Amino acid sequence: MVYKSLVSISDYGREDYLDILDKAESFEQNPNRRLLEGKVVATLFFEPSTRTRLSFETAVNRLGGRVIGFADASCSSVTKGECLKDTIRIVGNYADLIIMRHPLEGAARYASEISTVPIINAGDGANQHPSQTLLDLYSIRKTQGRLDHLNIMMIGDLKYGRTVHSLLMAMSHFNPTFQFVAPDALRLPKEYVRFLSEKGIPFQEYTDYMPYIEQADIIYMTRVQKERFLDPIEYERNKNAYVLTNEALQHTKDTVKVLHPLPRINEIPLDVDDNPKAYYFTQARNGLYVRQAIIAKVLQLL
Amino acid sequence: MTRDIKNEKMIVSALKNGTVIDHIPPRNLFKVIALLDLDQCTSQMTFGTNLNSKLLGKKAIIKIADLFLEEKDIDKIAMIAPTAKLNIIKDYQVVEKRALCIPDVVKGIVKCLNPKCITNNEEVPTVFEVVERHPLTLRCHYCEKTVGQEDIVLR
């Protein structure tokens, strides 16, 4: 049996994505299935992340598996200076699967090369977080009934937001049209602009969403963080331009859904939560089913 | 112009045994000297720079007596000066001419620029995939960041 780690969203292609989304659908119908009976899964969080860790651990528990691991590197022998290689080798002796988050970029790729058991990357620094991207895809398909030929509007920090970059790469398999809305300081990096141009995927870049929001099928919001701006005045000038209000949502399609990887700060006011177009909390719940599906895919359980 | 080219030929053929690295962009000459640790080398050497070149306009050249480079060093030169050509001289004759070729995957030579990359924090040999050859663009196999020709730093 060939196990395949999931480190980067580009490790998988269109068919793999669809396979995971189909599996996730079946887990949504019936989340409690004892496919991991008798198996041990290690969750190694060298950097804390409560929501991602609890979501993965819930997925393992609902599949009937057992969890070992740590929620913070300070509770591990990393504090004694143990290198990643040794930690992975040793945990690989105990567990059937390793789910890891690490502050260093490339840590999960390296772990997948030295590990005897498969690795699921739950985030490596600012690099990759593939389970987030897959749950974004799941939420898009579930709300729109399809992935192909959708108009995706991304708003906020398009420069540093790794979820934006990964979702863009994953959606590129499904003939999308993109609208990118960001302040000049946080525009989409040119390597992604080049990627889209080379693939012939239509896209526009704006600094204001208002005139174009009516075309969107999906609005993908991200945080605009103060520390990304060199000039604090520039931040003050921009912070409200990327806030999505109920008023703005009146100008959108009836079928539009608002997604956000969470946590949010002020870019979506609390009163939008009750708008039927707001989908981010359901999106987060979908993460559970998608993570069950990823575990099943990586361990070839279904 | 013709006189210069003639002179260069004389200098090159004056080597009995050794290696000539030709067609180095002049601004990269000292980088090549540094990466081959030529300041530590006791062989007879000649460096020329800002010589006329049909290919590059101006070029630099290094001649080293009694030294034949290893593949690892040749790959390093390819990272810094991909236009360079190697001539292997034996008994005053050029016995081998070779253009440098950039492999599809570059292992262990180049340093990743990203301070948060695992290769800069643990003992992990670097691996880069070559995204583009002209101009040379590499992508780190681990942190997935790209680095352009001007920013390439050797380990």
CSV table of C-alpha atoms in Angstrom, one decimal:
chain,number,residue,atom,x,y,z
A,1,MET,CA,0.0,0.0,0.0
A,2,VAL,CA,1.4,3.4,-0.9
A,3,TYR,CA,0.6,6.1,1.6
A,4,LYS,CA,0.7,9.7,0.3
A,5,SER,CA,1.4,12.5,2.7
A,6,LEU,CA,-0.5,15.8,2.3
A,7,VAL,CA,2.0,18.6,2.6
A,8,SER,CA,1.1,21.2,0.0
A,9,ILE,CA,-2.2,21.8,-1.9
A,10,SER,CA,-0.2,21.2,-5.2
A,11,ASP,CA,0.6,17.6,-4.1
A,12,TYR,CA,-3.0,16.8,-5.2
A,13,GLY,CA,-4.8,17.5,-8.5
A,14,ARG,CA,-8.4,18.0,-9.6
A,15,GLU,CA,-9.4,14.4,-9.2
A,16,ASP,CA,-7.9,14.1,-5.7
A,17,TYR,CA,-9.7,17.3,-4.7
A,18,LEU,CA,-13.1,15.9,-5.9
A,19,ASP,CA,-12.4,12.6,-4.3
A,20,ILE,CA,-11.8,14.3,-0.9
A,21,LEU,CA,-14.9,16.5,-1.3
A,22,ASP,CA,-17.0,13.4,-2.1
A,23,LYS,CA,-15.7,11.6,1.0
A,24,ALA,CA,-16.3,14.7,3.1
A,25,GLU,CA,-19.9,14.7,1.9
A,26,SER,CA,-20.4,11.2,3.2
A,27,PHE,CA,-18.8,12.2,6.5
A,28,GLU,CA,-21.2,15.1,6.8
A,29,GLN,CA,-24.1,12.6,6.5
A,30,ASN,CA,-22.6,10.3,9.0
A,31,PRO,CA,-19.6,11.7,10.9
A,32,ASN,CA,-19.3,8.8,13.4
A,33,ARG,CA,-17.6,5.9,11.6
A,34,ARG,CA,-15.0,3.7,13.3
A,35,LEU,CA,-12.6,3.6,10.4
A,36,LEU,CA,-9.6,4.3,12.7
A,37,GLU,CA,-10.5,1.6,15.2
A,38,GLY,CA,-7.2,0.4,16.8
A,39,LYS,CA,-5.1,3.2,15.2
A,40,VAL,CA,-3.1,5.9,16.9
A,41,VAL,CA,-2.7,9.4,15.4
A,42,ALA,CA,-0.1,11.9,16.7
A,43,THR,CA,-0.9,15.6,16.6
A,44,LEU,CA,2.3,17.4,17.0
A,45,PHE,CA,1.7,21.2,17.3
A,46,PHE,CA,5.1,22.8,17.6
A,47,GLU,CA,3.2,26.1,17.4
A,48,PRO,CA,-0.2,26.4,19.1
A,49,SER,CA,-3.4,26.6,17.0
A,50,THR,CA,-6.5,25.7,19.0
A,51,ARG,CA,-9.1,25.6,16.3
A,52,THR,CA,-7.1,23.5,13.8
A,53,ARG,CA,-5.9,21.1,16.4
A,54,LEU,CA,-9.3,20.6,18.0
A,55,SER,CA,-10.8,20.1,14.5
A,56,PHE,CA,-8.3,17.4,13.6
A,57,GLU,CA,-8.5,15.7,17.0
A,58,THR,CA,-12.3,15.7,16.8
A,59,ALA,CA,-12.0,14.1,13.3
A,60,VAL,CA,-9.8,11.3,14.7
A,61,ASN,CA,-12.1,10.7,17.7
A,62,ARG,CA,-15.2,10.6,15.5
A,63,LEU,CA,-13.4,8.0,13.4
A,64,GLY,CA,-12.7,5.9,16.5
A,65,GLY,CA,-9.0,6.5,16.6
A,66,ARG,CA,-6.8,7.5,19.6
A,67,VAL,CA,-4.8,10.7,19.8
A,68,ILE,CA,-1.3,11.3,21.2
A,69,GLY,CA,0.8,14.5,21.0
A,70,PHE,CA,1.3,17.9,22.3
A,71,ALA,CA,-0.4,21.3,21.8
A,72,ASP,CA,2.6,23.5,22.3
A,73,ALA,CA,6.3,22.9,21.7
A,74,SER,CA,7.1,23.9,25.3
A,75,CYS,CA,5.5,20.6,26.4
A,76,SER,CA,7.9,18.6,24.2
A,77,SER,CA,11.6,17.7,24.1
A,78,VAL,CA,12.1,20.5,21.5
A,79,THR,CA,12.8,22.6,24.6
A,80,LYS,CA,15.7,20.3,25.3
A,81,GLY,CA,17.1,21.0,21.8
A,82,GLU,CA,15.8,17.9,20.0
A,83,CYS,CA,15.8,18.4,16.3
A,84,LEU,CA,12.7,17.8,14.2
A,85,LYS,CA,14.2,14.8,12.5
A,86,ASP,CA,14.5,12.9,15.8
A,87,THR,CA,11.0,13.8,17.0
A,88,ILE,CA,9.5,12.6,13.7
A,89,ARG,CA,11.5,9.4,13.7
A,90,ILE,CA,10.5,8.6,17.2
A,91,VAL,CA,6.8,9.5,17.0
A,92,GLY,CA,6.7,7.4,13.7
A,93,ASN,CA,7.5,4.4,15.8
A,94,TYR,CA,4.4,4.9,17.9
A,95,ALA,CA,1.7,6.4,15.6
A,96,ASP,CA,0.1,5.4,12.4
A,97,LEU,CA,-0.2,9.0,11.1
A,98,ILE,CA,1.3,12.3,12.1
A,99,ILE,CA,-0.6,15.6,11.9
A,100,MET,CA,1.8,18.5,12.5
A,101,ARG,CA,1.9,22.2,12.7
A,102,HIS,CA,5.3,23.9,12.8
A,103,PRO,CA,6.5,27.6,12.7
A,104,LEU,CA,9.2,26.9,10.2
A,105,GLU,CA,8.4,26.8,6.5
A,106,GLY,CA,9.1,23.5,4.8
A,107,ALA,CA,9.1,21.6,8.1
A,108,ALA,CA,6.2,19.3,7.0
A,109,ARG,CA,7.9,18.5,3.6
A,110,TYR,CA,11.1,17.6,5.4
A,111,ALA,CA,9.1,15.5,7.9
A,112,SER,CA,7.3,13.6,5.1
A,113,GLU,CA,10.7,12.7,3.6
A,114,ILE,CA,12.1,11.2,6.8
A,115,SER,CA,8.9,9.8,8.3
A,116,THR,CA,7.9,6.1,8.1
A,117,VAL,CA,4.3,7.1,8.5
A,118,PRO,CA,2.3,9.6,6.4
A,119,ILE,CA,2.3,13.3,7.4
A,120,ILE,CA,-0.6,15.7,7.2
A,121,ASN,CA,0.5,19.3,7.2
A,122,ALA,CA,-1.7,21.4,9.5
A,123,GLY,CA,0.3,24.6,8.7
A,124,ASP,CA,4.0,25.3,8.2
A,125,GLY,CA,4.7,29.0,9.0
A,126,ALA,CA,3.3,31.2,6.3
A,127,ASN,CA,3.7,28.5,3.6
A,128,GLN,CA,1.0,25.9,3.3
A,129,HIS,CA,-2.2,24.9,5.1
A,130,PRO,CA,-3.9,22.4,2.7
A,131,SER,CA,-6.8,21.3,4.9
A,132,GLN,CA,-8.0,25.0,5.0
A,133,THR,CA,-8.0,25.1,1.2
A,134,LEU,CA,-9.9,21.8,0.9
A,135,LEU,CA,-12.5,23.0,3.4
A,136,ASP,CA,-12.8,26.2,1.3
A,137,LEU,CA,-13.4,24.1,-1.8
A,138,TYR,CA,-15.9,22.0,0.0
A,139,SER,CA,-17.8,25.1,1.2
A,140,ILE,CA,-17.8,26.6,-2.3
A,141,ARG,CA,-19.1,23.4,-3.9
A,142,LYS,CA,-21.7,22.8,-1.2
A,143,THR,CA,-23.1,26.4,-1.5
A,144,GLN,CA,-22.9,26.8,-5.3
A,145,GLY,CA,-23.6,23.2,-6.3
A,146,ARG,CA,-20.4,23.2,-8.5
A,147,LEU,CA,-16.8,24.3,-8.6
A,148,ASP,CA,-16.6,25.1,-12.3
A,149,HIS,CA,-17.1,28.6,-13.9
A,150,LEU,CA,-17.5,30.6,-10.7
A,151,ASN,CA,-16.7,34.2,-10.1
A,152,ILE,CA,-14.6,34.4,-6.9
A,153,MET,CA,-14.0,37.8,-5.3
A,154,MET,CA,-11.1,37.9,-2.8
A,155,ILE,CA,-10.9,40.9,-0.5
A,156,GLY,CA,-8.2,42.2,1.9
A,157,ASP,CA,-4.6,41.1,2.4
A,158,LEU,CA,-3.9,39.3,-0.9
A,159,LYS,CA,-0.1,39.7,-0.5
A,160,TYR,CA,0.6,37.7,2.7
A,161,GLY,CA,-2.6,35.6,3.0
A,162,ARG,CA,-1.5,32.0,2.4
A,163,THR,CA,-5.2,30.9,2.3
A,164,VAL,CA,-5.7,33.2,-0.7
A,165,HIS,CA,-2.7,31.8,-2.6
A,166,SER,CA,-3.6,28.2,-2.0
A,167,LEU,CA,-7.3,28.7,-2.9
A,168,LEU,CA,-6.3,30.4,-6.1
A,169,MET,CA,-4.0,27.5,-7.0
A,170,ALA,CA,-6.7,24.9,-6.2
A,171,MET,CA,-9.5,26.8,-8.0
A,172,SER,CA,-7.3,27.2,-11.1
A,173,HIS,CA,-8.4,23.6,-12.0
A,174,PHE,CA,-12.0,24.7,-12.3
A,175,ASN,CA,-12.1,27.6,-14.9
A,176,PRO,CA,-12.8,30.4,-12.4
A,177,THR,CA,-12.9,34.2,-12.9
A,178,PHE,CA,-11.2,36.1,-10.1
A,179,GLN,CA,-11.7,39.6,-8.8
A,180,PHE,CA,-8.9,40.7,-6.5
A,181,VAL,CA,-9.6,43.7,-4.2
A,182,ALA,CA,-6.7,44.9,-2.1
A,183,PRO,CA,-4.9,48.1,-1.1
A,184,ASP,CA,-1.8,48.7,-3.2
A,185,ALA,CA,0.5,47.7,-0.4
A,186,LEU,CA,-1.2,44.3,-0.2
A,187,ARG,CA,-1.8,43.3,-3.8
A,188,LEU,CA,-1.5,39.8,-5.1
A,189,PRO,CA,2.2,38.9,-5.5
A,190,LYS,CA,3.4,39.0,-9.1
A,191,GLU,CA,4.2,35.3,-9.2
A,192,TYR,CA,0.5,34.5,-8.8
A,193,VAL,CA,-0.4,37.2,-11.4
A,194,ARG,CA,2.0,35.5,-13.8
A,195,PHE,CA,0.6,32.0,-12.9
A,196,LEU,CA,-3.0,33.1,-13.8
A,197,SER,CA,-1.9,34.8,-17.0
A,198,GLU,CA,0.0,31.7,-18.1
A,199,LYS,CA,-3.0,29.6,-17.5
A,200,GLY,CA,-5.3,32.0,-19.3
A,201,ILE,CA,-7.5,32.5,-16.2
A,202,PRO,CA,-9.4,35.8,-16.4
A,203,PHE,CA,-8.9,38.2,-13.4
A,204,GLN,CA,-9.2,41.9,-12.5
A,205,GLU,CA,-7.5,43.8,-9.7
A,206,TYR,CA,-9.3,46.6,-7.9
A,207,THR,CA,-8.8,48.8,-4.8
A,208,ASP,CA,-12.5,49.1,-4.1
A,209,TYR,CA,-15.0,46.2,-4.3
A,210,MET,CA,-18.2,48.2,-4.6
A,211,PRO,CA,-18.8,48.6,-8.3
A,212,TYR,CA,-18.0,44.9,-9.0
A,213,ILE,CA,-19.5,43.0,-6.1
A,214,GLU,CA,-22.7,42.2,-8.0
A,215,GLN,CA,-20.8,39.7,-10.2
A,216,ALA,CA,-19.4,37.6,-7.4
A,217,ASP,CA,-20.6,34.0,-6.6
A,218,ILE,CA,-18.2,33.8,-3.7
A,219,ILE,CA,-16.8,36.6,-1.6
A,220,TYR,CA,-13.6,35.4,0.2
A,221,MET,CA,-12.7,37.8,3.0
A,222,THR,CA,-9.3,38.0,4.8
A,223,ARG,CA,-7.9,40.0,7.6
A,224,VAL,CA,-6.1,43.3,6.9
A,225,GLN,CA,-3.6,43.3,9.7
A,226,LYS,CA,-2.2,46.6,11.1
A,227,GLU,CA,1.4,45.2,11.3
A,228,ARG,CA,1.5,44.6,7.5
A,229,PHE,CA,1.6,48.4,6.9
A,230,LEU,CA,4.8,50.3,7.2
A,231,ASP,CA,2.9,53.5,7.6
A,232,PRO,CA,0.2,53.6,10.3
A,233,ILE,CA,-1.6,56.4,8.5
A,234,GLU,CA,-1.8,54.2,5.4
A,235,TYR,CA,-3.5,51.5,7.6
A,236,GLU,CA,-6.0,54.0,9.0
A,237,ARG,CA,-6.8,55.1,5.5
A,238,ASN,CA,-7.4,51.6,4.3
A,239,LYS,CA,-8.9,49.7,7.2
A,240,ASN,CA,-12.5,50.6,6.4
A,241,ALA,CA,-12.3,50.1,2.7
A,242,TYR,CA,-12.1,46.4,3.1
A,243,VAL,CA,-14.9,46.0,5.6
A,244,LEU,CA,-17.9,44.1,4.2
A,245,THR,CA,-21.2,45.5,5.4
A,246,ASN,CA,-24.8,44.4,5.2
A,247,GLU,CA,-25.4,47.5,3.0
A,248,ALA,CA,-22.8,46.3,0.5
A,249,LEU,CA,-24.3,42.8,0.5
A,250,GLN,CA,-27.7,44.2,-0.7
A,251,HIS,CA,-25.9,44.7,-4.1
A,252,THR,CA,-24.9,41.1,-4.4
A,253,LYS,CA,-26.5,38.0,-6.1
A,254,ASP,CA,-29.0,36.2,-4.0
A,255,THR,CA,-26.9,33.0,-4.1
A,256,VAL,CA,-23.6,34.7,-3.0
A,257,LYS,CA,-21.9,33.3,0.1
A,258,VAL,CA,-19.3,35.1,2.2
A,259,LEU,CA,-16.3,32.9,3.3
A,260,HIS,CA,-13.6,33.8,5.8
A,261,PRO,CA,-10.8,31.5,7.1
A,262,LEU,CA,-11.2,33.1,10.6
A,263,PRO,CA,-10.3,34.5,13.0
A,264,ARG,CA,-11.8,37.8,11.8
A,265,ILE,CA,-11.1,41.2,13.4
A,266,ASN,CA,-13.3,44.0,12.1
A,267,GLU,CA,-13.5,43.2,8.4
A,268,ILE,CA,-16.9,41.6,8.9
A,269,PRO,CA,-19.1,43.5,11.4
A,270,LEU,CA,-21.0,41.3,13.8
A,271,ASP,CA,-24.4,42.2,12.4
A,272,VAL,CA,-23.5,40.5,9.1
A,273,ASP,CA,-23.4,37.1,11.0
A,274,ASP,CA,-27.2,36.9,10.8
A,275,ASN,CA,-27.3,37.6,7.1
A,276,PRO,CA,-28.2,34.4,5.2
A,277,LYS,CA,-25.2,35.2,2.8
A,278,ALA,CA,-22.8,34.8,5.7
A,279,TYR,CA,-21.3,31.3,5.6
A,280,TYR,CA,-18.0,31.5,7.6
A,281,PHE,CA,-19.2,29.6,10.7
A,282,THR,CA,-20.7,26.8,8.7
A,283,GLN,CA,-17.4,26.8,6.7
A,284,ALA,CA,-15.5,26.2,9.9
A,285,ARG,CA,-17.8,23.3,10.8
A,286,ASN,CA,-17.2,21.8,7.3
A,287,GLY,CA,-13.5,21.7,8.4
A,288,LEU,CA,-14.4,18.7,10.5
A,289,TYR,CA,-15.8,16.6,7.7
A,290,VAL,CA,-13.0,17.6,5.3
A,291,ARG,CA,-10.4,16.7,7.8
A,292,GLN,CA,-12.0,13.3,8.3
A,293,ALA,CA,-11.9,12.9,4.5
A,294,ILE,CA,-8.2,13.9,4.4
A,295,ILE,CA,-7.3,11.3,7.0
A,296,ALA,CA,-9.3,8.6,5.2
A,297,LYS,CA,-7.6,9.5,1.9
A,298,VAL,CA,-4.1,9.6,3.3
A,299,LEU,CA,-4.5,6.3,5.1
A,300,GLN,CA,-6.6,4.8,2.2
A,301,LEU,CA,-9.4,3.8,4.5
A,302,LEU,CA,-12.3,4.4,2.1
B,1,MET,CA,39.7,44.5,-31.6
B,2,THR,CA,41.3,41.8,-33.7
B,3,ARG,CA,44.5,42.3,-31.8
B,4,ASP,CA,42.7,41.7,-28.5
B,5,ILE,CA,41.2,38.5,-29.6
B,6,LYS,CA,44.6,37.3,-30.9
B,7,ASN,CA,46.2,38.2,-27.5
B,8,GLU,CA,43.5,36.2,-25.7
B,9,LYS,CA,44.2,33.2,-27.8
B,10,MET,CA,47.9,33.4,-27.0
B,11,ILE,CA,47.2,33.6,-23.3
B,12,VAL,CA,44.9,30.6,-23.4
B,13,SER,CA,47.2,28.4,-25.4
B,14,ALA,CA,50.1,29.3,-23.2
B,15,LEU,CA,48.7,26.9,-20.5
B,16,LYS,CA,50.3,23.5,-20.6
B,17,ASN,CA,47.8,21.6,-18.4
B,18,GLY,CA,44.8,22.9,-16.6
B,19,THR,CA,41.5,24.6,-16.9
B,20,VAL,CA,40.3,27.8,-18.6
B,21,ILE,CA,36.9,29.3,-17.5
B,22,ASP,CA,35.9,31.6,-20.3
B,23,HIS,CA,32.9,33.9,-21.0
B,24,ILE,CA,32.4,34.9,-17.4
B,25,PRO,CA,30.3,38.1,-17.0
B,26,PRO,CA,33.0,40.6,-15.6
B,27,ARG,CA,30.8,41.5,-12.6
B,28,ASN,CA,30.7,37.9,-11.5
B,29,LEU,CA,34.5,37.2,-11.9
B,30,PHE,CA,35.2,37.7,-8.2
B,31,LYS,CA,32.2,35.7,-7.1
B,32,VAL,CA,33.6,32.8,-9.2
B,33,ILE,CA,37.0,33.2,-7.7
B,34,ALA,CA,35.5,33.2,-4.2
B,35,LEU,CA,33.3,30.1,-4.8
B,36,LEU,CA,36.2,28.0,-6.1
B,37,ASP,CA,38.4,29.2,-3.2
B,38,LEU,CA,41.1,30.2,-5.7
B,39,ASP,CA,42.7,32.5,-3.1
B,40,GLN,CA,43.7,29.3,-1.3
B,41,CYS,CA,45.0,27.7,-4.5
B,42,THR,CA,48.8,27.6,-5.1
B,43,SER,CA,48.7,26.8,-8.8
B,44,GLN,CA,49.8,29.4,-11.4
B,45,MET,CA,46.7,31.5,-12.3
B,46,THR,CA,45.8,34.3,-14.7
B,47,PHE,CA,42.7,36.4,-14.4
B,48,GLY,CA,41.6,38.7,-17.2
B,49,THR,CA,38.6,40.9,-17.1
B,50,ASN,CA,36.7,43.5,-19.3
B,51,LEU,CA,38.1,41.7,-22.4
B,52,ASN,CA,36.1,42.1,-25.6
B,53,SER,CA,33.7,39.4,-26.3
B,54,LYS,CA,31.4,38.8,-29.3
B,55,LEU,CA,29.0,37.0,-27.0
B,56,LEU,CA,28.8,39.2,-24.0
B,57,GLY,CA,30.3,42.5,-25.0
B,58,LYS,CA,32.8,42.3,-22.2
B,59,LYS,CA,33.9,39.1,-20.5
B,60,ALA,CA,36.3,37.8,-17.9
B,61,ILE,CA,38.5,34.7,-18.0
B,62,ILE,CA,40.3,32.6,-15.5
B,63,LYS,CA,43.2,30.2,-16.3
B,64,ILE,CA,44.4,27.8,-13.7
B,65,ALA,CA,47.4,25.5,-14.2
B,66,ASP,CA,47.3,21.9,-13.2
B,67,LEU,CA,43.8,22.1,-11.8
B,68,PHE,CA,40.7,20.1,-13.0
B,69,LEU,CA,37.4,21.0,-11.5
B,70,GLU,CA,35.1,18.5,-9.8
B,71,GLU,CA,31.4,18.3,-11.0
B,72,LYS,CA,30.2,19.9,-7.8
B,73,ASP,CA,32.3,23.0,-8.5
B,74,ILE,CA,31.2,23.1,-12.1
B,75,ASP,CA,27.6,23.1,-10.9
B,76,LYS,CA,28.4,26.0,-8.6
B,77,ILE,CA,29.8,28.0,-11.5
B,78,ALA,CA,26.7,27.4,-13.5
B,79,MET,CA,24.6,29.0,-10.7
B,80,ILE,CA,26.7,32.2,-10.6
B,81,ALA,CA,27.8,32.5,-14.3
B,82,PRO,CA,25.6,30.3,-16.5
B,83,THR,CA,27.2,31.8,-19.7
B,84,ALA,CA,30.7,30.5,-18.8
B,85,LYS,CA,32.5,27.9,-20.9
B,86,LEU,CA,35.1,25.4,-19.6
B,87,ASN,CA,38.2,24.4,-21.6
B,88,ILE,CA,40.3,21.5,-20.4
B,89,ILE,CA,43.9,21.8,-21.5
B,90,LYS,CA,46.3,18.9,-21.7
B,91,ASP,CA,49.7,19.3,-23.2
B,92,TYR,CA,48.9,22.7,-24.7
B,93,GLN,CA,45.8,21.3,-26.5
B,94,VAL,CA,42.2,21.9,-25.7
B,95,VAL,CA,41.0,18.3,-25.1
B,96,GLU,CA,37.5,19.2,-23.9
B,97,LYS,CA,35.2,22.1,-24.3
B,98,ARG,CA,32.1,22.2,-22.3
B,99,ALA,CA,29.2,24.6,-21.8
B,100,LEU,CA,27.8,24.7,-18.3
B,101,CYS,CA,24.4,23.1,-17.9
B,102,ILE,CA,22.0,23.8,-15.1
B,103,PRO,CA,20.4,20.6,-13.8
B,104,ASP,CA,16.6,20.4,-13.2
B,105,VAL,CA,17.2,20.1,-9.5
B,106,VAL,CA,19.9,21.8,-7.6
B,107,LYS,CA,21.0,20.0,-4.5
B,108,GLY,CA,23.1,21.3,-1.6
B,109,ILE,CA,24.8,24.2,-3.3
B,110,VAL,CA,22.4,27.2,-3.0
B,111,LYS,CA,21.3,28.7,0.3
B,112,CYS,CA,17.6,29.5,0.8
B,113,LEU,CA,17.0,33.3,1.3
B,114,ASN,CA,14.0,32.7,3.6
B,115,PRO,CA,15.2,32.9,7.2
B,116,LYS,CA,12.1,30.9,8.3
B,117,CYS,CA,12.9,28.0,5.9
B,118,ILE,CA,13.6,24.7,7.7
B,119,THR,CA,16.9,24.5,5.8
B,120,ASN,CA,18.2,27.5,7.6
B,121,ASN,CA,17.2,26.3,11.0
B,122,GLU,CA,17.9,22.5,11.0
B,123,GLU,CA,20.6,20.4,9.4
B,124,VAL,CA,18.7,19.9,6.2
B,125,PRO,CA,20.5,19.9,2.8
B,126,THR,CA,18.9,22.4,0.4
B,127,VAL,CA,17.0,21.3,-2.7
B,128,PHE,CA,15.8,23.7,-5.4
B,129,GLU,CA,13.7,23.1,-8.5
B,130,VAL,CA,14.7,25.1,-11.5
B,131,VAL,CA,11.6,27.1,-12.5
B,132,GLU,CA,13.3,29.1,-15.3
B,133,ARG,CA,16.7,29.0,-16.9
B,134,HIS,CA,16.9,32.5,-18.4
B,135,PRO,CA,17.1,34.3,-16.1
B,136,LEU,CA,17.8,31.6,-13.6
B,137,THR,CA,14.9,31.2,-11.1
B,138,LEU,CA,14.9,28.6,-8.4
B,139,ARG,CA,12.2,27.4,-6.1
B,140,CYS,CA,13.0,26.0,-2.7
B,141,HIS,CA,11.6,22.4,-2.5
B,142,TYR,CA,10.9,23.0,1.2
B,143,CYS,CA,9.5,26.5,1.9
B,144,GLU,CA,8.4,26.9,-1.8
B,145,LYS,CA,9.8,30.5,-2.0
B,146,THR,CA,11.5,31.5,-5.3
B,147,VAL,CA,14.9,33.1,-5.7
B,148,GLY,CA,16.1,34.9,-8.9
B,149,GLN,CA,19.6,34.9,-10.4
B,150,GLU,CA,20.7,38.2,-8.7
B,151,ASP,CA,19.8,36.9,-5.2
B,152,ILE,CA,21.4,33.4,-5.5
B,153,VAL,CA,23.8,32.8,-2.5
B,154,LEU,CA,25.9,29.7,-2.3
B,155,ARG,CA,26.1,27.7,0.8
